[in-house]
Amino acid sequence: MALIVVIDDDEAIRTLIAAALRFEGYEVAEADNGSAGLALVRGNAPDLVISDVNMPVMDGFAMLQALRADPAIQATPVILLTSLQERAHVRTGMTSGADDYLTKPLVFEELLEATATQLNRQLMRQTVQEQAVDAAIGQALREQEKKLGRLYEKKMLAELADKWPSAETLIEDQRFSSASVLFVDVVNFPALAEKLSSTELSEVVREFYKNAGDTLYLFGVFHMQFVGEGLLAVFVGSTDTDTVNHGLRATRAALGLIDAAQRVQAFLLSHFPGRSLPRFEICVGLNSGAVTLAKLEDPLWGSAQVLPVGDSVSTTLQLQKQATLAGWKIAASANLLREVAGAVKTGRRKRFSLPGRSGAVDGTEVLGIAP
C-alpha cells in the first residue's frame, strides 16, 4: 500500500484530499505546514508528497528545497498545489524540482490521475533498480560518459572562442554545452494573411504570441525571440533542479503551445464569424545540443541583441519545416528524446533529409506526456 504525505494548512482541503486518497486505497499522513510535513517525509519515507505552496512556518518551495537537498529522500516525487492566479509560483515549482503541479480549486479526478502517474513512475524506477542492476550500472557509466563529453565540448568551445578573431560586435557570449531549442511557427500564416486585413492579422498574431510567451515563461524558458512569424526559445539546465530537465520542460512547453493554438482558433471563430477562415495551426520543432547565445552590439545605436547560434539551432529550424510538410504538430530529434528518457508519448518516426546537411536527422512525432 502506497504511503502519501499531504501537506496543507487549510484543514478542510487537507481533509478532503486525504479522504479521496484513502478511498482509493492509499495510506495517508497529514501535516499542516511544510516543516511538519518534511519531518513526516524524513520519518516515514513516503512514496509521494502532495503539498500546498502558501503555508505558514515553512512554505511549499522551502519544503521542496530541503527535501531535494536530503540524499535520503531527494528522489521522492512531489506534486505542488497552487492557485490559478499564481502563475509565477507554478513556474518556480516546475523549475525547482517539482514533478507535477495542480491548480486550485482542485478537480479530484485530476488529483487521482496525477497521483497514479507519479506512483507508477516510482514503481517502474524501483522495478528497474531491483531487476536490472547491471543495466543501472551501465546507464550510470553512460551518464558519466555524457557528462565528460559535455565538459570536453565546453572546453573545446572555450578554446575555439579564445582562438577566434576578436570583433567589437561580439561581447559576453553565453555558451551551453547542453540546452533544448524550441521553434514554433504558424503553419498557414500566408493563407490567414490573404483573408485578414493587416489590422485583423495583427490581432491574431498578438493573441497567439501572448499565449505562447506565457506558456514558455511558465516552463522556465531562458531566452526567446521572434524569427519571422515564428518564435525561437532556448531552455537550459538549472543548478537547483534535479527532476525536471530542460528537455522535458521544452516538451511540456511545446504541448502547451498546441493548446494555445486551439485557443487562438476559438478566438478566430468568435471575433470573425462567417468569414470561412483557414484553421489556425502551428508546428513545433524540438532539439537538444550545444547552443551559444551570441550578444551582438549595434554599432549605430549602441544597443545589444542576443542571437542563438549553433548547429542545434539551425537543425531545429529545419526540423520544424520538415515536420510541417509531414503534417506533424510536434517533431523531436533523437537528441531531445534522449533528454526526456521515455517520459513522453511518441507517434510516427521518420528520417528527414535537411538542406545543407550531409546526413539525415531522425525525427519523432511527440503526442503527449507518458502516463
Coordinates of C-alpha atoms in Angstrom, one line a residue:
M1 CA 0.0 0.0 0.0
A2 CA 1.5 3.3 -1.1
L3 CA 2.0 6.0 1.6
I4 CA 1.3 9.6 0.6
V5 CA 2.1 12.7 2.8
V6 CA -0.4 15.5 2.3
I7 CA 0.7 19.0 3.4
D8 CA -1.8 21.9 3.5
D9 CA -2.6 24.5 6.2
D10 CA -6.3 24.5 5.1
E11 CA -7.7 21.8 7.2
A12 CA -10.9 21.4 5.1
I13 CA -8.9 21.0 1.9
R14 CA -6.4 18.7 3.5
T15 CA -9.2 16.5 4.9
L16 CA -10.9 16.3 1.5
I17 CA -7.7 15.3 -0.2
A18 CA -6.8 12.7 2.4
A19 CA -10.3 11.2 2.3
A20 CA -10.2 10.9 -1.5
L21 CA -6.8 9.2 -1.4
R22 CA -7.9 6.8 1.4
F23 CA -11.0 5.9 -0.6
E24 CA -8.7 4.8 -3.4
G25 CA -6.8 2.5 -1.0
Y26 CA -3.8 4.7 -0.3
E27 CA -2.3 5.2 3.2
V28 CA -2.2 8.9 4.1
A29 CA -0.2 11.0 6.6
E30 CA -1.2 14.7 7.1
A31 CA 0.7 17.9 8.1
D32 CA -0.5 21.5 8.3
N33 CA 2.8 23.2 7.3
G34 CA 6.0 22.5 5.4
S35 CA 8.2 21.9 8.4
A36 CA 5.9 19.3 9.9
G37 CA 5.4 17.7 6.5
L38 CA 9.2 17.5 6.0
A39 CA 9.5 15.7 9.3
L40 CA 6.9 13.2 8.2
V41 CA 8.7 12.6 5.0
R42 CA 12.1 12.0 6.8
G43 CA 10.5 9.7 9.3
N44 CA 8.3 7.6 7.0
A45 CA 9.9 7.7 3.5
P46 CA 6.6 8.0 1.7
D47 CA 6.0 7.1 -1.9
L48 CA 4.6 10.6 -2.8
V49 CA 4.2 14.1 -1.4
I50 CA 1.3 16.4 -2.2
S51 CA 2.0 19.9 -0.9
D52 CA 0.4 23.3 -1.0
V53 CA 2.6 26.3 -1.8
N54 CA 1.4 29.1 0.6
M55 CA 1.7 27.9 4.2
P56 CA 2.9 29.3 7.5
V57 CA 6.2 28.2 9.2
M58 CA 7.7 26.7 6.0
D59 CA 6.1 27.2 2.6
G60 CA 6.0 24.5 -0.1
F61 CA 9.0 25.8 -2.0
A62 CA 11.2 25.8 1.1
M63 CA 10.0 22.3 1.9
L64 CA 10.8 21.1 -1.6
Q65 CA 14.3 22.7 -1.5
A66 CA 15.0 21.0 1.8
L67 CA 13.6 17.6 0.5
R68 CA 15.8 17.7 -2.6
A69 CA 18.9 18.6 -0.5
D70 CA 18.5 15.5 1.7
P71 CA 20.1 12.4 0.0
A72 CA 17.8 10.0 1.9
I73 CA 14.6 11.4 0.5
Q74 CA 15.6 13.6 -2.5
A75 CA 14.1 11.1 -5.0
T76 CA 10.6 11.3 -3.5
P77 CA 8.2 12.6 -6.2
V78 CA 6.4 15.9 -5.2
I79 CA 3.1 17.4 -6.6
L80 CA 2.6 21.1 -5.8
L81 CA -0.8 22.7 -5.3
T82 CA -1.2 26.4 -6.2
S83 CA -4.0 28.7 -7.3
L84 CA -4.6 29.6 -11.0
Q85 CA -3.6 33.2 -10.4
E86 CA -0.1 32.3 -9.0
R87 CA 1.5 31.7 -12.4
A88 CA 4.9 32.7 -11.2
H89 CA 4.6 30.1 -8.4
V90 CA 3.8 27.4 -10.9
R91 CA 7.0 28.3 -12.9
T92 CA 9.1 28.3 -9.8
G93 CA 7.7 24.9 -8.8
M94 CA 8.4 23.3 -12.1
T95 CA 12.0 24.7 -12.3
S96 CA 12.9 23.9 -8.7
G97 CA 12.3 20.2 -8.7
A98 CA 8.6 19.5 -8.6
D99 CA 7.4 16.5 -10.6
D100 CA 4.0 17.9 -11.3
Y101 CA 1.6 20.7 -10.2
L102 CA -2.2 21.1 -9.9
T103 CA -4.1 24.3 -9.7
K104 CA -6.8 25.1 -7.1
P105 CA -9.7 24.7 -7.0
L106 CA -8.8 21.0 -7.3
V107 CA -10.6 18.6 -9.6
F108 CA -10.3 15.3 -7.7
E109 CA -10.2 13.2 -10.9
E110 CA -7.1 15.2 -12.0
L111 CA -5.6 14.7 -8.5
L112 CA -6.1 11.0 -8.5
E113 CA -4.8 10.7 -12.1
A114 CA -1.7 12.7 -11.2
T115 CA -1.2 10.6 -8.1
A116 CA -1.4 7.3 -10.0
T117 CA 1.0 8.6 -12.7
Q118 CA 3.7 9.6 -10.1
L119 CA 3.3 6.3 -8.2
N120 CA 3.5 4.3 -11.4
R121 CA 6.7 6.1 -12.4
Q122 CA 8.1 5.5 -8.9
L123 CA 7.2 1.8 -9.1
M124 CA 8.8 1.5 -12.5
R125 CA 12.0 3.1 -11.2
Q126 CA 12.1 0.6 -8.3
T127 CA 11.5 -2.4 -10.6
V128 CA 14.3 -1.3 -12.9
Q129 CA 16.6 -0.9 -9.9
E130 CA 15.7 -4.3 -8.4
Q131 CA 15.6 -6.4 -11.6
A132 CA 18.3 -4.7 -13.8
V133 CA 21.3 -3.8 -11.6
D134 CA 23.7 -4.3 -14.4
A135 CA 21.6 -2.1 -16.7
A136 CA 21.5 0.6 -14.0
I137 CA 25.3 0.5 -13.7
G138 CA 25.6 0.7 -17.5
Q139 CA 23.3 3.7 -17.5
A140 CA 25.4 5.4 -14.8
L141 CA 28.5 4.8 -16.9
R142 CA 26.8 6.2 -20.0
E143 CA 25.7 9.3 -18.0
Q144 CA 29.3 9.7 -16.7
E145 CA 30.5 9.5 -20.3
K146 CA 27.9 12.0 -21.4
K147 CA 29.0 14.4 -18.6
L148 CA 32.6 14.0 -19.6
G149 CA 31.6 14.7 -23.2
R150 CA 29.8 17.9 -22.2
L151 CA 32.8 19.0 -20.3
Y152 CA 35.1 18.3 -23.3
E153 CA 32.7 20.1 -25.6
K154 CA 32.5 23.1 -23.3
K155 CA 36.3 23.2 -23.1
M156 CA 36.6 22.8 -26.8
L157 CA 34.2 25.7 -27.4
A158 CA 36.1 27.8 -24.9
E159 CA 39.4 27.1 -26.7
L160 CA 37.8 27.8 -30.1
A161 CA 36.5 31.1 -28.7
D162 CA 39.9 32.1 -27.5
K163 CA 41.4 31.4 -30.9
W164 CA 38.6 33.1 -32.9
P165 CA 39.4 36.6 -34.2
S166 CA 38.0 39.2 -31.8
A167 CA 35.3 41.6 -33.0
E168 CA 33.8 44.6 -31.4
T169 CA 30.3 43.4 -32.3
L170 CA 30.7 40.2 -30.2
I171 CA 30.6 40.5 -26.5
E172 CA 29.8 38.4 -23.4
D173 CA 28.6 35.3 -25.2
Q174 CA 26.9 32.6 -23.2
R175 CA 27.7 29.0 -24.1
F176 CA 25.7 26.0 -23.1
S177 CA 27.1 22.5 -23.9
S178 CA 23.6 21.1 -23.3
A179 CA 20.3 23.0 -24.0
S180 CA 17.0 22.4 -25.6
V181 CA 15.8 24.5 -28.5
L182 CA 12.1 25.0 -29.5
F183 CA 10.9 26.7 -32.7
V184 CA 7.2 27.2 -33.3
D185 CA 5.7 28.7 -36.5
V186 CA 2.2 29.3 -37.8
V187 CA 1.7 26.7 -40.5
N188 CA -0.9 28.6 -42.6
F189 CA 0.2 32.1 -42.0
P190 CA 0.1 33.1 -45.7
A191 CA -3.5 31.8 -46.0
L192 CA -4.6 33.8 -43.0
A193 CA -2.8 36.9 -44.3
E194 CA -4.7 36.6 -47.5
K195 CA -8.1 36.5 -45.7
L196 CA -7.5 39.1 -43.0
S197 CA -6.6 42.8 -43.1
S198 CA -3.3 43.8 -41.6
T199 CA -5.0 45.1 -38.5
E200 CA -7.0 41.9 -38.1
L201 CA -4.0 39.8 -38.6
S202 CA -2.0 41.7 -36.0
E203 CA -4.8 41.0 -33.5
V204 CA -4.5 37.3 -34.2
V205 CA -0.7 37.3 -34.0
R206 CA -0.7 39.2 -30.7
E207 CA -3.3 36.8 -29.3
F208 CA -1.1 33.8 -30.2
Y209 CA 2.2 35.1 -29.1
K210 CA 0.8 36.5 -25.9
N211 CA -0.4 32.9 -25.1
A212 CA 2.9 31.5 -26.4
G213 CA 5.0 33.8 -24.3
D214 CA 3.0 32.9 -21.2
T215 CA 3.4 29.2 -21.9
L216 CA 7.2 29.4 -22.5
Y217 CA 7.6 31.6 -19.3
L218 CA 5.6 29.1 -17.3
F219 CA 8.0 26.3 -18.1
G220 CA 11.2 28.3 -17.4
V221 CA 12.4 29.5 -20.8
F222 CA 15.8 31.1 -20.6
H223 CA 15.7 33.0 -23.9
M224 CA 13.1 33.6 -26.6
Q225 CA 12.9 35.8 -29.7
F226 CA 10.9 36.2 -32.9
V227 CA 12.2 34.7 -36.1
G228 CA 10.0 35.9 -39.0
E229 CA 6.5 34.8 -38.0
G230 CA 8.0 32.1 -35.7
L231 CA 9.2 32.1 -32.1
L232 CA 12.5 30.6 -31.1
A233 CA 13.1 29.6 -27.5
V234 CA 16.1 28.1 -25.6
F235 CA 15.8 26.1 -22.4
V236 CA 18.8 25.4 -20.2
G237 CA 19.6 23.4 -17.1
S238 CA 19.4 24.9 -13.7
T239 CA 21.6 24.1 -10.6
D240 CA 18.5 23.9 -8.4
T241 CA 16.6 21.3 -10.3
D242 CA 17.1 17.5 -10.3
T243 CA 13.9 16.1 -11.7
V244 CA 12.7 18.5 -14.4
N245 CA 15.4 18.8 -17.0
H246 CA 15.4 21.3 -19.9
G247 CA 14.4 18.7 -22.4
L248 CA 11.2 17.8 -20.5
R249 CA 10.4 21.5 -19.8
A250 CA 10.7 22.3 -23.5
T251 CA 8.5 19.3 -24.4
R252 CA 5.8 20.4 -22.0
A253 CA 6.0 23.9 -23.4
A254 CA 5.5 22.5 -26.9
L255 CA 2.4 20.7 -25.8
G256 CA 1.2 23.9 -24.1
L257 CA 1.7 25.8 -27.4
I258 CA -0.6 23.3 -29.2
D259 CA -3.3 24.2 -26.5
A260 CA -2.6 27.9 -27.1
A261 CA -3.2 27.5 -30.8
Q262 CA -6.6 25.9 -30.1
R263 CA -7.5 28.9 -28.0
V264 CA -6.5 31.2 -30.9
Q265 CA -8.7 29.1 -33.2
A266 CA -11.6 29.8 -30.8
F267 CA -10.6 33.5 -30.9
L268 CA -10.8 33.4 -34.7
L269 CA -14.3 31.9 -34.7
S270 CA -15.7 34.3 -32.1
H271 CA -14.1 37.5 -33.5
F272 CA -14.5 36.9 -37.2
P273 CA -17.7 34.8 -37.6
G274 CA -18.9 33.7 -41.0
R275 CA -15.5 34.6 -42.7
S276 CA -14.6 31.0 -43.7
L277 CA -11.1 31.5 -42.4
P278 CA -8.5 28.7 -42.5
R279 CA -7.8 26.9 -39.2
F280 CA -5.1 28.4 -37.0
E281 CA -2.5 25.7 -36.8
I282 CA 1.1 25.6 -35.6
C283 CA 4.0 23.2 -35.8
V284 CA 6.8 22.9 -33.3
G285 CA 10.4 21.6 -33.7
L286 CA 12.4 20.4 -30.7
N287 CA 16.1 19.6 -30.5
S288 CA 18.9 19.4 -27.9
G289 CA 22.6 20.1 -28.0
A290 CA 25.2 22.8 -27.7
V291 CA 23.9 26.4 -28.0
T292 CA 25.7 29.7 -27.9
L293 CA 23.8 32.9 -27.2
A294 CA 25.9 35.5 -29.1
K295 CA 25.5 39.1 -27.9
L296 CA 25.8 41.5 -30.8
E297 CA 26.2 45.2 -30.4
D298 CA 24.5 47.6 -32.8
P299 CA 27.3 50.0 -34.0
L300 CA 24.8 52.6 -35.0
W301 CA 22.6 52.8 -31.9
G302 CA 24.8 51.2 -29.3
S303 CA 22.1 48.7 -28.2
A304 CA 22.8 44.9 -28.0
Q305 CA 20.7 41.9 -29.1
V306 CA 21.1 38.2 -28.4
L307 CA 21.3 35.7 -31.2
P308 CA 21.1 31.9 -30.5
V309 CA 23.6 30.2 -32.9
G310 CA 25.0 26.7 -33.5
D311 CA 24.1 23.6 -35.3
S312 CA 21.5 22.7 -32.7
V313 CA 19.6 25.9 -33.5
S314 CA 19.7 25.5 -37.3
T315 CA 18.7 21.9 -37.1
T316 CA 15.7 22.8 -35.0
L317 CA 14.5 25.4 -37.6
Q318 CA 14.9 22.9 -40.4
L319 CA 13.3 20.0 -38.5
Q320 CA 10.2 22.2 -37.9
K321 CA 9.9 22.9 -41.6
Q322 CA 10.1 19.2 -42.4
A323 CA 7.6 18.3 -39.7
T324 CA 5.2 20.9 -41.2
L325 CA 5.4 19.1 -44.6
A326 CA 4.8 15.8 -42.9
G327 CA 1.7 17.1 -41.2
W328 CA 3.0 16.7 -37.6
K329 CA 2.2 19.1 -34.8
I330 CA 5.4 18.4 -32.8
A331 CA 8.7 16.9 -34.0
A332 CA 11.6 16.0 -31.7
S333 CA 15.1 15.0 -32.6
A334 CA 16.8 11.9 -31.3
N335 CA 19.0 14.2 -29.1
L336 CA 15.9 15.7 -27.5
L337 CA 14.3 12.3 -26.8
R338 CA 17.4 11.1 -25.1
E339 CA 17.0 14.1 -22.7
V340 CA 13.4 13.2 -21.8
A341 CA 14.3 9.4 -21.4
G342 CA 10.9 7.9 -22.2
A343 CA 8.8 10.5 -20.4
V344 CA 6.7 11.3 -23.5
K345 CA 4.3 9.5 -25.7
T346 CA 5.5 9.3 -29.3
G347 CA 4.0 8.5 -32.7
R348 CA 5.4 8.3 -36.2
R349 CA 9.2 8.3 -36.9
K350 CA 11.0 9.5 -40.0
R351 CA 14.5 10.2 -41.2
F352 CA 14.4 13.8 -42.5
S353 CA 16.9 15.0 -45.1
L354 CA 17.7 18.6 -44.1
P355 CA 19.1 21.1 -46.6
G356 CA 22.8 21.7 -46.2
R357 CA 23.4 18.6 -44.0
S358 CA 25.4 15.7 -45.2
G359 CA 23.3 13.2 -43.2
A360 CA 19.7 12.7 -42.4
V361 CA 18.2 13.5 -39.0
D362 CA 15.9 11.1 -37.1
G363 CA 12.6 12.8 -36.2
T364 CA 9.8 11.5 -33.9
E365 CA 6.3 12.8 -33.6
V366 CA 5.5 13.8 -30.0
L367 CA 1.9 13.2 -28.9
G368 CA 1.9 13.9 -25.1
I369 CA 3.4 13.1 -21.7
A370 CA 3.7 9.4 -20.9
P371 CA 1.5 8.1 -18.1

